[in-house]
Tab-separated table of C-alpha atoms in Angstrom:
chain	number	residue	atom	x	y	z
A	332	MET	CA	0.000	0.000	0.000
A	333	ILE	CA	1.086	3.600	-0.623
A	334	PRO	CA	1.914	5.466	2.582
A	335	ALA	CA	-0.243	8.536	3.120
A	336	ILE	CA	1.356	11.975	3.114
A	337	SER	CA	-1.212	14.237	4.697
A	338	PRO	CA	-0.629	17.987	4.607
A	339	SER	CA	-1.463	19.822	7.808
A	340	ILE	CA	-4.419	21.545	6.135
A	341	PRO	CA	-6.678	19.558	3.781
A	342	ASN	CA	-6.108	20.444	0.097
A	343	GLU	CA	-3.279	22.775	1.015
A	344	LEU	CA	0.137	21.453	0.105
A	345	PRO	CA	3.013	22.275	2.402
A	346	ASP	CA	5.815	24.330	0.899
A	347	TYR	CA	8.010	22.553	-1.615
A	348	ASP	CA	10.915	21.765	0.721
A	349	THR	CA	8.621	20.322	3.375
A	350	ALA	CA	6.665	18.307	0.824
A	351	TYR	CA	9.880	16.948	-0.685
A	352	ALA	CA	11.196	15.916	2.730
A	353	GLN	CA	7.908	14.115	3.456
A	354	PHE	CA	8.060	12.465	0.045
A	355	LEU	CA	11.578	11.141	0.620
A	356	GLN	CA	10.524	9.777	3.990
A	357	ALA	CA	7.533	8.001	2.464
A	358	PHE	CA	9.402	6.721	-0.600
A	359	PRO	CA	13.001	5.958	0.479
A	360	PRO	CA	13.972	4.205	-2.810
A	361	PHE	CA	13.658	7.549	-4.615
A	362	ALA	CA	16.987	8.654	-3.125
A	363	GLN	CA	18.672	5.876	-5.112
A	364	THR	CA	17.591	7.586	-8.356
A	365	GLU	CA	19.524	10.792	-7.631
A	366	ARG	CA	21.563	10.355	-10.815
A	367	LEU	CA	18.452	11.178	-12.827
A	368	ASP	CA	18.318	14.599	-11.155
A	369	HIS	CA	21.828	15.233	-12.473
A	370	LEU	CA	20.731	14.164	-15.953
A	371	ARG	CA	17.738	16.480	-15.655
A	372	GLY	CA	20.203	19.345	-15.332
A	373	THR	CA	22.361	18.250	-18.267
A	374	GLU	CA	20.700	15.975	-20.822
A	375	TYR	CA	17.238	17.428	-20.204
A	376	ALA	CA	18.117	20.950	-19.078
A	377	ARG	CA	15.721	22.425	-21.645
A	378	LEU	CA	12.792	21.428	-19.408
A	379	ASP	CA	13.750	23.778	-16.588
A	380	ARG	CA	15.290	26.361	-18.911
A	381	THR	CA	11.933	26.776	-20.673
A	382	GLY	CA	9.800	26.249	-17.554
A	383	GLN	CA	8.033	23.194	-18.967
A	384	ILE	CA	6.308	20.615	-16.771
A	385	TYR	CA	6.174	17.558	-19.003
A	386	LEU	CA	3.660	14.900	-17.936
A	387	ASP	CA	2.971	13.195	-21.260
A	388	TYR	CA	5.544	10.400	-21.356
A	389	THR	CA	2.937	7.864	-22.457
A	390	GLY	CA	2.394	10.095	-25.470
A	391	GLY	CA	6.110	10.370	-26.213
A	392	GLY	CA	9.403	10.039	-24.396
A	393	LEU	CA	12.014	12.795	-24.201
A	394	TYR	CA	15.466	12.532	-25.770
A	395	GLY	CA	18.737	13.369	-24.100
A	396	GLU	CA	20.838	16.064	-25.764
A	397	SER	CA	23.769	13.674	-26.165
A	398	GLN	CA	21.607	11.340	-28.265
A	399	VAL	CA	21.072	14.037	-30.857
A	400	GLN	CA	24.687	15.179	-30.688
A	401	GLN	CA	26.004	11.658	-31.302
A	402	HIS	CA	23.611	11.159	-34.198
A	403	VAL	CA	24.489	14.493	-35.811
A	404	ALA	CA	28.207	13.691	-35.458
A	405	MET	CA	27.603	10.391	-37.258
A	406	LEU	CA	25.618	12.043	-40.045
A	407	THR	CA	28.155	14.799	-40.631
A	408	GLY	CA	31.255	12.670	-40.191
A	409	GLN	CA	30.831	10.417	-43.212
A	410	VAL	CA	28.879	9.894	-46.418
A	411	TRP	CA	26.029	7.418	-46.033
A	412	GLY	CA	24.222	5.764	-48.929
A	413	ASN	CA	21.084	3.717	-49.439
A	414	PRO	CA	21.881	0.283	-47.944
A	415	HIS	CA	20.461	-1.710	-50.889
A	416	SER	CA	23.791	-1.957	-52.729
A	417	HIS	CA	27.452	-2.933	-52.400
A	418	ASN	CA	29.202	0.380	-52.984
A	419	PRO	CA	31.280	1.872	-50.133
A	420	THR	CA	28.669	4.308	-48.794
A	421	SER	CA	25.934	1.700	-49.071
A	422	LEU	CA	27.953	-0.972	-47.291
A	423	ALA	CA	28.848	1.469	-44.525
A	424	MET	CA	25.161	2.217	-44.012
A	425	THR	CA	24.245	-1.467	-44.158
A	426	HIS	CA	26.689	-2.109	-41.326
A	427	LYS	CA	25.051	0.610	-39.213
A	428	VAL	CA	21.530	-0.693	-39.908
A	429	GLU	CA	22.444	-4.265	-39.024
A	430	ALA	CA	24.315	-3.101	-35.919
A	431	ALA	CA	21.126	-1.353	-34.783
A	432	ARG	CA	19.097	-4.476	-35.512
A	433	ALA	CA	21.488	-6.634	-33.504
A	434	TYR	CA	21.453	-4.194	-30.589
A	435	VAL	CA	17.657	-4.179	-30.479
A	436	LEU	CA	17.669	-7.965	-30.108
A	437	SER	CA	20.376	-7.741	-27.451
A	438	TYR	CA	18.519	-5.038	-25.504
A	439	PHE	CA	15.429	-7.212	-25.241
A	440	ARG	CA	17.560	-10.304	-24.587
A	441	ALA	CA	16.134	-11.993	-27.657
A	442	ASP	CA	18.149	-14.880	-29.060
A	443	PRO	CA	18.920	-14.030	-32.728
A	444	GLU	CA	18.502	-17.728	-33.495
A	445	GLU	CA	14.903	-17.451	-32.280
A	446	TYR	CA	13.798	-13.848	-32.971
A	447	VAL	CA	14.121	-11.323	-35.779
A	448	ALA	CA	13.772	-7.539	-35.514
A	449	ILE	CA	11.731	-5.954	-38.303
A	450	PHE	CA	11.962	-2.170	-38.566
A	451	THR	CA	8.688	-0.364	-39.232
A	452	ALA	CA	7.405	3.208	-39.123
A	453	ASN	CA	5.871	2.744	-35.659
A	454	ALA	CA	4.042	0.238	-33.451
A	455	SER	CA	0.902	0.699	-35.561
A	456	GLY	CA	2.843	-0.248	-38.677
A	457	SER	CA	4.069	-3.377	-36.920
A	458	LEU	CA	0.534	-4.298	-35.933
A	459	LYS	CA	-0.719	-3.812	-39.477
A	460	LEU	CA	1.970	-6.169	-40.736
A	461	ILE	CA	0.641	-8.865	-38.427
A	462	GLY	CA	-3.000	-8.158	-39.186
A	463	GLU	CA	-2.671	-8.298	-42.954
A	464	SER	CA	-0.408	-11.357	-42.936
A	465	TYR	CA	-1.723	-13.592	-40.152
A	466	PRO	CA	-3.509	-16.710	-41.524
A	467	PHE	CA	-6.945	-15.964	-40.091
A	468	ALA	CA	-9.546	-18.402	-41.403
A	469	PRO	CA	-13.075	-19.685	-40.698
A	470	GLY	CA	-12.969	-21.602	-37.448
A	471	GLY	CA	-10.041	-19.537	-36.211
A	472	THR	CA	-10.174	-16.798	-33.576
A	473	TYR	CA	-8.753	-13.375	-32.917
A	474	ALA	CA	-9.051	-12.818	-29.158
A	475	LEU	CA	-8.212	-9.491	-27.590
A	476	VAL	CA	-9.009	-7.545	-24.454
A	477	PHE	CA	-11.170	-4.429	-24.142
A	478	ASP	CA	-8.104	-2.500	-22.973
A	479	ASN	CA	-6.220	-2.206	-26.262
A	480	HIS	CA	-4.967	0.555	-28.503
A	481	ASN	CA	-6.983	1.099	-31.679
A	482	SER	CA	-4.148	-0.267	-33.768
A	483	VAL	CA	-4.689	-3.614	-32.025
A	484	ASN	CA	-8.459	-3.288	-32.369
A	485	GLY	CA	-8.026	-2.633	-36.076
A	486	ILE	CA	-6.632	-6.122	-36.688
A	487	ARG	CA	-10.180	-7.423	-36.214
A	488	GLN	CA	-10.999	-6.092	-39.688
A	489	PHE	CA	-8.488	-8.489	-41.228
A	490	ALA	CA	-9.749	-11.343	-39.047
A	491	GLN	CA	-13.401	-10.764	-39.935
A	492	ALA	CA	-12.627	-10.415	-43.645
A	493	LYS	CA	-11.066	-13.877	-43.580
A	494	GLY	CA	-13.970	-15.425	-41.664
A	495	ALA	CA	-12.358	-15.726	-38.239
A	496	GLU	CA	-14.250	-15.116	-35.015
A	497	VAL	CA	-13.418	-11.990	-33.004
A	498	ALA	CA	-13.696	-12.437	-29.230
A	499	TYR	CA	-13.299	-9.569	-26.769
A	500	VAL	CA	-12.391	-10.105	-23.104
A	501	PRO	CA	-13.669	-7.363	-20.765
A	502	VAL	CA	-11.857	-5.455	-18.044
A	503	CYS	CA	-13.421	-4.932	-14.624
A	504	LEU	CA	-14.199	-1.873	-12.574
A	505	PRO	CA	-12.937	-0.160	-10.552
A	506	GLU	CA	-9.292	-0.884	-11.425
A	507	LEU	CA	-9.828	-1.744	-15.122
A	508	ARG	CA	-7.950	-5.010	-14.750
A	509	LEU	CA	-8.588	-8.070	-16.897
A	510	ASP	CA	-11.599	-10.216	-16.114
A	511	GLN	CA	-9.453	-13.260	-15.425
A	512	ALA	CA	-12.339	-15.734	-15.410
A	513	ALA	CA	-13.532	-14.487	-18.794
A	514	LEU	CA	-10.003	-14.582	-20.187
A	515	GLU	CA	-9.482	-18.131	-18.983
A	516	ARG	CA	-12.768	-19.204	-20.570
A	517	THR	CA	-11.702	-17.689	-23.887
A	518	LEU	CA	-8.197	-19.125	-23.883
A	519	ASN	CA	-9.414	-22.537	-22.727
A	520	GLN	CA	-11.640	-23.000	-25.745
A	521	PRO	CA	-10.592	-26.317	-27.358
A	522	ALA	CA	-8.148	-25.939	-30.230
A	523	ASN	CA	-9.488	-27.049	-33.614
A	524	GLY	CA	-6.356	-26.775	-35.695
A	525	ARG	CA	-7.245	-23.326	-36.996
A	526	PRO	CA	-4.916	-20.370	-36.336
A	527	ARG	CA	-5.711	-18.480	-33.138
A	528	LEU	CA	-4.167	-15.158	-32.147
A	529	PHE	CA	-4.447	-13.526	-28.710
A	530	ALA	CA	-3.486	-9.837	-28.398
A	531	TYR	CA	-3.099	-7.724	-25.272
A	532	PRO	CA	-0.958	-4.864	-23.937
A	533	GLY	CA	1.774	-5.356	-21.377
A	534	GLN	CA	0.652	-2.026	-19.935
A	535	SER	CA	-2.459	-0.008	-20.622
A	536	ASN	CA	-1.925	3.330	-22.326
A	537	TYR	CA	-5.195	4.436	-20.694
A	538	SER	CA	-4.993	3.417	-17.027
A	539	GLY	CA	-1.404	2.287	-16.543
A	540	VAL	CA	-2.588	-1.189	-15.515
A	541	GLN	CA	-0.043	-3.913	-16.177
A	542	HIS	CA	-1.924	-6.975	-17.312
A	543	GLY	CA	0.718	-9.564	-16.481
A	544	LEU	CA	3.184	-11.310	-18.743
A	545	GLN	CA	2.147	-14.699	-17.357
A	546	TRP	CA	-0.723	-14.731	-19.864
A	547	VAL	CA	1.790	-15.246	-22.679
A	548	ALA	CA	2.729	-18.773	-21.620
A	549	TYR	CA	-0.821	-19.513	-20.444
A	550	ALA	CA	-2.177	-18.800	-23.930
A	551	GLN	CA	0.657	-20.558	-25.736
A	552	GLU	CA	0.158	-23.730	-23.707
A	553	ARG	CA	-3.407	-23.789	-25.058
A	554	GLY	CA	-2.447	-23.425	-28.697
A	555	TRP	CA	-2.601	-19.649	-29.173
A	556	ASP	CA	-0.119	-17.372	-30.868
A	557	VAL	CA	0.422	-14.287	-28.715
A	558	LEU	CA	0.770	-10.671	-29.802
A	559	LEU	CA	2.107	-8.456	-27.025
A	560	ASP	CA	1.682	-4.714	-27.529
A	561	ALA	CA	4.681	-3.492	-25.550
A	562	ALA	CA	4.596	0.180	-26.571
A	563	ALA	CA	3.524	1.520	-23.155
A	564	PHE	CA	5.335	-1.158	-21.144
A	565	VAL	CA	8.950	-1.045	-22.305
A	566	PRO	CA	9.798	2.634	-21.584
A	567	THR	CA	9.996	1.910	-17.831
A	568	ASN	CA	9.955	-1.893	-17.552
A	569	ARG	CA	12.307	-4.682	-18.562
A	570	LEU	CA	11.002	-7.031	-21.250
A	571	ASP	CA	13.246	-10.085	-21.211
A	572	LEU	CA	12.535	-12.253	-24.245
A	573	SER	CA	14.740	-15.010	-22.910
A	574	GLN	CA	12.127	-15.527	-20.191
A	575	VAL	CA	8.828	-14.496	-21.793
A	576	LYS	CA	8.485	-15.413	-25.450
A	577	PRO	CA	5.458	-14.022	-27.301
A	578	GLU	CA	5.247	-14.805	-30.997
A	579	PHE	CA	4.989	-11.091	-31.810
A	580	ILE	CA	5.990	-7.932	-29.925
A	581	THR	CA	5.273	-4.425	-31.192
A	582	LEU	CA	6.741	-1.124	-30.031
A	583	SER	CA	7.774	2.408	-31.017
A	584	PHE	CA	11.236	3.615	-30.056
A	585	TYR	CA	10.275	7.257	-29.468
A	586	LYS	CA	8.134	6.071	-26.557
A	587	ILE	CA	11.308	4.809	-24.893
A	588	PHE	CA	13.873	7.544	-25.561
A	589	GLY	CA	12.205	10.293	-27.590
A	590	TYR	CA	14.399	10.353	-30.705
A	591	PRO	CA	14.097	9.401	-33.495
A	592	THR	CA	10.415	9.405	-34.269
A	593	GLY	CA	9.142	7.448	-37.252
A	594	VAL	CA	10.845	4.177	-36.315
A	595	GLY	CA	9.104	1.200	-34.724
A	596	CYS	CA	9.798	-2.480	-34.512
A	597	LEU	CA	8.144	-5.854	-34.805
A	598	LEU	CA	10.014	-8.506	-32.875
A	599	ALA	CA	8.889	-11.878	-34.151
A	600	ARG	CA	9.785	-15.461	-33.442
A	601	LYS	CA	11.095	-17.038	-36.609
A	602	GLU	CA	8.694	-19.979	-36.433
A	603	ALA	CA	5.768	-17.592	-36.081
A	604	LEU	CA	7.010	-15.360	-38.888
A	605	ALA	CA	6.930	-18.364	-41.190
A	606	LYS	CA	3.147	-18.566	-40.684
A	607	LEU	CA	2.564	-15.084	-42.064
A	608	HIS	CA	1.513	-14.609	-45.683
A	609	ARG	CA	1.930	-11.092	-47.026
A	610	PRO	CA	-0.859	-9.937	-49.344
A	611	TRP	CA	1.540	-8.004	-51.543
A	612	PHE	CA	5.235	-7.355	-52.170
A	613	ALA	CA	7.273	-4.193	-52.524
A	614	GLY	CA	10.760	-3.038	-53.322
A	615	GLY	CA	13.186	-4.665	-50.940
A	616	THR	CA	10.823	-7.464	-49.889
A	617	VAL	CA	11.376	-9.813	-52.829
A	618	SER	CA	14.418	-11.740	-53.958
A	619	MET	CA	12.938	-12.412	-57.411
A	620	VAL	CA	9.971	-11.108	-59.406
A	621	SER	CA	8.993	-10.949	-63.084
A	622	VAL	CA	6.468	-9.014	-65.138
A	623	HIS	CA	6.394	-11.719	-67.828
A	624	TRP	CA	5.171	-14.372	-65.413
A	625	PRO	CA	2.989	-13.682	-62.321
A	626	ALA	CA	5.361	-15.159	-59.772
A	627	TYR	CA	7.676	-13.779	-57.122
A	628	GLN	CA	9.825	-14.959	-54.245
A	629	LEU	CA	9.544	-13.129	-50.928
A	630	ALA	CA	12.886	-12.307	-49.344
A	631	ALA	CA	13.871	-14.283	-46.271
A	632	ALA	CA	13.318	-13.300	-42.637
A	633	GLU	CA	12.980	-9.578	-41.813
A	634	ALA	CA	13.777	-8.438	-45.358
A	635	GLY	CA	10.440	-9.812	-46.565
A	636	PHE	CA	8.577	-7.480	-44.200
A	637	GLU	CA	10.483	-4.199	-44.538
A	638	ASP	CA	8.682	-2.500	-47.416
A	639	GLY	CA	10.858	-0.321	-49.594
A	640	THR	CA	13.862	1.420	-48.106
A	641	VAL	CA	14.100	1.435	-44.328
A	642	ASN	CA	14.555	4.737	-42.519
A	643	TYR	CA	18.262	4.065	-42.682
A	644	LEU	CA	19.658	7.399	-41.530
A	645	SER	CA	17.516	7.248	-38.377
A	646	LEU	CA	18.213	3.636	-37.438
A	647	PRO	CA	21.664	4.292	-35.935
A	648	ALA	CA	19.918	6.708	-33.554
A	649	VAL	CA	17.920	3.739	-32.260
A	650	GLU	CA	21.096	2.055	-31.050
A	651	ILE	CA	22.280	5.369	-29.592
A	652	GLY	CA	18.979	5.717	-27.721
A	653	LEU	CA	18.993	2.181	-26.351
A	654	ARG	CA	22.603	2.585	-25.194
A	655	HIS	CA	21.536	5.814	-23.484
A	656	ILE	CA	18.848	3.926	-21.554
A	657	GLU	CA	21.223	1.100	-20.678
A	658	ALA	CA	23.799	3.579	-19.382
A	659	ILE	CA	21.199	5.127	-17.076
A	660	GLY	CA	19.703	1.806	-16.006
A	661	LEU	CA	16.129	0.800	-16.756
A	662	GLU	CA	15.645	-0.370	-13.173
A	663	MET	CA	16.520	3.120	-11.916
A	664	ILE	CA	14.011	4.662	-14.313
A	665	HIS	CA	11.381	2.172	-13.164
A	666	GLU	CA	11.991	2.981	-9.490
A	667	ARG	CA	11.753	6.725	-10.012
A	668	VAL	CA	8.526	6.458	-11.978
A	669	ASN	CA	7.055	4.129	-9.352
A	670	CYS	CA	7.822	6.555	-6.516
A	671	LEU	CA	6.528	9.653	-8.305
A	672	THR	CA	3.378	7.840	-9.427
A	673	GLY	CA	2.755	6.600	-5.905
A	674	TRP	CA	2.974	10.119	-4.494
A	675	LEU	CA	0.723	11.484	-7.230
A	676	LEU	CA	-1.942	8.863	-6.540
A	677	THR	CA	-1.809	9.523	-2.814
A	678	GLN	CA	-2.201	13.258	-3.224
A	679	LEU	CA	-4.897	13.070	-5.888
A	680	THR	CA	-7.081	10.749	-3.836
A	681	GLN	CA	-6.770	13.055	-0.813
A	682	LEU	CA	-8.095	16.137	-2.606
A	683	HIS	CA	-11.636	17.015	-1.507
A	684	HIS	CA	-14.014	19.925	-1.695
A	685	ASP	CA	-15.126	21.570	1.530
A	686	ASN	CA	-18.408	19.638	1.329
A	687	GLY	CA	-16.422	16.400	1.574
A	688	ARG	CA	-16.835	15.277	-2.012
A	689	PRO	CA	-13.705	14.103	-3.829
A	690	LEU	CA	-12.147	16.384	-6.404
A	691	VAL	CA	-10.543	13.534	-8.321
A	692	GLN	CA	-11.764	10.249	-9.722
A	693	ILE	CA	-9.019	7.877	-10.836
A	694	TYR	CA	-9.755	5.540	-13.745
A	695	GLY	CA	-7.700	2.551	-12.683
A	696	PRO	CA	-5.703	1.474	-9.628
A	697	THR	CA	-5.158	3.986	-6.851
A	698	ASP	CA	-1.946	2.330	-5.671
A	699	THR	CA	1.220	1.218	-7.442
A	700	GLU	CA	0.517	-2.515	-7.394
A	701	SER	CA	0.927	-3.901	-10.932
A	702	ARG	CA	0.651	-0.518	-12.629
A	703	GLY	CA	2.906	1.873	-14.459
A	704	GLY	CA	3.325	5.630	-14.505
A	705	THR	CA	0.180	6.451	-16.498
A	706	ILE	CA	-2.767	7.940	-14.571
A	707	SER	CA	-6.137	8.724	-16.152
A	708	LEU	CA	-8.498	10.804	-14.106
A	709	CYS	CA	-11.458	13.126	-14.016
A	710	LEU	CA	-11.805	16.325	-11.992
A	711	LEU	CA	-15.226	16.760	-10.370
A	712	ASP	CA	-16.758	19.924	-8.948
A	713	PRO	CA	-18.513	20.122	-5.542
A	714	ASP	CA	-21.743	18.829	-7.149
A	715	ASP	CA	-19.988	15.810	-8.720
A	716	CYS	CA	-20.089	17.466	-12.134
A	717	PRO	CA	-16.999	16.727	-14.251
A	718	TYR	CA	-14.990	19.661	-15.489
A	719	ASP	CA	-14.600	19.657	-19.263
A	720	GLU	CA	-11.273	17.927	-19.886
A	721	GLN	CA	-10.386	20.213	-22.795
A	722	GLN	CA	-10.902	23.247	-20.589
A	723	VAL	CA	-8.667	21.639	-17.966
A	724	GLU	CA	-6.029	21.012	-20.628
A	725	ALA	CA	-6.217	24.642	-21.757
A	726	LEU	CA	-5.711	25.859	-18.196
A	727	ALA	CA	-2.846	23.410	-17.711
A	728	SER	CA	-1.215	24.705	-20.882
A	729	GLN	CA	-1.323	28.225	-19.453
A	730	ALA	CA	0.710	26.854	-16.547
A	731	ASN	CA	3.179	25.184	-18.964
A	732	ILE	CA	1.928	21.733	-17.957
A	733	SER	CA	1.850	19.202	-20.792
A	734	LEU	CA	-0.802	16.561	-20.219
A	735	ARG	CA	-3.192	14.755	-22.554
A	736	THR	CA	-6.980	14.522	-22.734
A	737	GLY	CA	-9.521	12.438	-24.654
A	738	CYS	CA	-9.863	8.674	-25.024
A	739	PHE	CA	-6.183	8.006	-25.927
A	740	CYS	CA	-7.071	5.732	-28.872
A	741	ASN	CA	-8.335	3.158	-26.368
A	742	PRO	CA	-12.137	3.016	-26.629
A	743	GLY	CA	-12.537	-0.203	-24.659
A	744	ALA	CA	-10.951	1.099	-21.467
A	745	GLY	CA	-12.804	4.399	-21.811
A	746	GLU	CA	-16.191	2.799	-22.430
A	747	THR	CA	-15.703	0.643	-19.342
A	748	ALA	CA	-14.463	3.513	-17.177
A	749	HIS	CA	-17.521	5.600	-18.108
A	750	HIS	CA	-20.040	2.772	-17.697
A	751	LEU	CA	-21.151	2.854	-21.311
A	752	THR	CA	-23.348	-0.072	-22.266
A	753	ASN	CA	-23.661	-2.181	-25.399
A	754	GLU	CA	-27.120	-0.715	-25.945
A	755	GLU	CA	-25.855	2.872	-25.835
A	756	ILE	CA	-22.995	2.198	-28.239
A	757	LYS	CA	-25.269	0.281	-30.605
A	758	GLN	CA	-27.853	3.067	-30.607
A	759	TYR	CA	-25.223	5.676	-31.436
A	760	TYR	CA	-23.980	3.786	-34.493
A	761	GLN	CA	-27.487	2.891	-35.647
A	762	GLU	CA	-28.506	6.548	-35.584
A	763	LYS	CA	-25.410	7.297	-37.700
A	764	HIS	CA	-24.272	10.490	-36.071
A	765	GLY	CA	-21.184	12.459	-37.037
A	766	MET	CA	-18.942	9.489	-36.296
A	767	SER	CA	-16.347	11.546	-34.471
A	768	TYR	CA	-15.241	11.459	-30.858
A	769	PRO	CA	-16.557	14.991	-30.067
A	770	ASP	CA	-19.892	14.070	-31.673
A	771	PHE	CA	-19.991	10.895	-29.601
A	772	GLN	CA	-19.227	12.821	-26.402
A	773	GLN	CA	-22.061	15.237	-27.104
A	774	TRP	CA	-24.502	12.456	-27.987
A	775	VAL	CA	-23.737	10.497	-24.801
A	776	GLN	CA	-24.189	13.565	-22.630
A	777	GLU	CA	-27.498	14.439	-24.282
A	778	LYS	CA	-28.849	10.880	-24.095
A	779	SER	CA	-27.650	9.733	-20.686
A	780	GLY	CA	-26.130	12.733	-18.944
A	781	LYS	CA	-22.740	11.056	-18.802
A	782	LYS	CA	-19.722	13.266	-19.487
A	783	ILE	CA	-17.038	11.109	-21.037
A	784	GLY	CA	-13.387	11.883	-21.622
A	785	ALA	CA	-10.392	11.773	-19.332
A	786	ILE	CA	-7.249	13.619	-18.319
A	787	ARG	CA	-4.014	11.638	-18.529
A	788	VAL	CA	-0.761	12.421	-16.787
A	789	SER	CA	2.303	10.219	-17.028
A	790	THR	CA	5.787	10.308	-15.597
A	791	GLY	CA	8.989	9.077	-17.161
A	792	LEU	CA	12.751	9.126	-17.377
A	793	ALA	CA	13.281	12.861	-16.844
A	794	SER	CA	10.463	13.464	-14.340
A	795	ASN	CA	11.318	14.892	-10.945
A	796	PHE	CA	9.430	15.716	-7.772
A	797	ALA	CA	8.926	19.339	-8.832
A	798	ASP	CA	6.874	18.161	-11.818
A	799	VAL	CA	4.367	16.180	-9.782
A	800	TYR	CA	4.309	18.793	-7.025
A	801	GLN	CA	3.350	21.485	-9.527
A	802	PHE	CA	0.610	19.296	-10.976
A	803	ILE	CA	-0.937	18.734	-7.542
A	804	LYS	CA	-0.816	22.492	-6.955
A	805	PHE	CA	-2.604	22.959	-10.272
A	806	ALA	CA	-5.257	20.340	-9.504
A	807	SER	CA	-5.835	21.907	-6.080
A	808	THR	CA	-6.921	25.165	-7.719
A	809	PHE	CA	-10.165	23.425	-8.748
A	810	CYS	CA	-11.212	22.808	-5.153
A	811	ASN	CA	-14.589	24.367	-4.322
A	812	LYS	CA	-15.050	25.712	-7.849
A	813	HIS	CA	-18.081	24.794	-9.929
A	814	THR	CA	-17.794	23.943	-13.602
A	815	ALA	CA	-19.236	27.320	-14.561
A	816	ASP	CA	-16.467	29.024	-12.586
A	817	ILE	CA	-13.842	27.893	-15.087
A	818	GLY	CA	-15.851	28.575	-18.222
A	819	GLY	CA	-17.610	25.217	-18.463
A	820	SER	CA	-21.272	24.435	-18.865
A	821	GLU	CA	-23.575	25.763	-16.192
A	822	ILE	CA	-25.704	22.629	-16.511
A	823	CYS	CA	-24.475	19.660	-14.554
A	824	PRO	CA	-25.054	16.316	-16.326
A	825	ALA	CA	-27.974	14.722	-14.555
A	826	HIS	CA	-26.291	11.353	-14.171
A	827	ALA	CA	-22.752	12.461	-13.492
A	828	PRO	CA	-22.710	10.547	-10.170
A	829	LEU	CA	-23.155	7.333	-12.195
A	830	MET	CA	-19.616	7.803	-13.467
A	831	ARG	CA	-18.362	7.018	-9.976
A	832	ASP	CA	-17.299	3.404	-9.546
A	833	THR	CA	-19.728	1.539	-7.327
A	834	VAL	CA	-18.495	-2.041	-7.651
């Protein structure tokens, strides 16, 4: 359990020095992450120099200055050519690309005899590769959990087009964790020889819940291939592919170390990769093709899945970024994020209006057990009316606080958090409204009085205590203010109290 840190006056934080001393007393392991404070003043000095409070690490990591400097020195120190040739500049670039590929496998402790690393544009590109190529068929199943990014949800279109069943496993209130009984029922369905793929995130990008890597082996033992979306998990947690061995792992490197953007990866077991059948070919993916005869030969291993020319000038920056993380120590990053998240959760759940009603509702766990540094929340006024999240974001921006609002491309977690029912969702689509998230928000509020949408804050590598302290100060400014006081609607949604978890 998280130790409580109660200020002497409710909703009134002590001064910074006192609060920091209390924090260190409550979270002793934080002192072991002191090196990150030094890096904050060197590698990430631009944060304090520009007065920015960055709490959007789930949206994108931050790069260290030395990463960019090393990459620029590489780019300007030699001539680099397209790697698809054998001339000197091409061979030099090929060496750099393959060195990056090898380091990715090493970082995730993936045996190169067992796994390949396929470079893509991002995690979504990796997921599309799987979706379009997996041998879905009638009698087969694509199973996935409610709590998934839309790029994982989108694979269902490929599955349905090929006649496979799509089976969703719900998450449970109040912590938005997997319904384990439902998941076991799904995974225990007898195998029938048809391909079956189970997809889930190592960590939710909505609630921060970590769904447990033990489900990988559990599913595999029952004849499932497993797709692990690791995009939100790997920035602050170790993924050891010598111990846990999903068939497919997807991620984006900018989530881990900020730079470069536009480069993701699909880590795939070779035996699983052999099951995939690409629906097309492109430059770089074939070893032989003719226009006189409709035949072609797909290139072996990762080459058959890297369409066209890889982002070769950026790939060396991937190795630079991973070495940067290794030099810091992923375990140190994990510990810092855990401590800061714990303090944030404690403080947020202690904020109340003078009438005793909570200011904050957390969507997900309120302690640090099996969760990461992502917190989704709603701010409620003294009448339990939610403040408009976009208005909150605008006010936060005025205070130089970077946070994120909306549904975070994760409709399943959001629909569960806001108690939306199958009937409500079905009615919306049948009435064929504007088919946009703002239109959906408005429709739900008009029909049921529920105000949907969330505020997400997330800590990461360069976060320090001052960041979370300033956010709590900002959140405290909403105490005892009604929605109309900050420019929101003067009408409180009639059923706003229903948003509160009651199970």
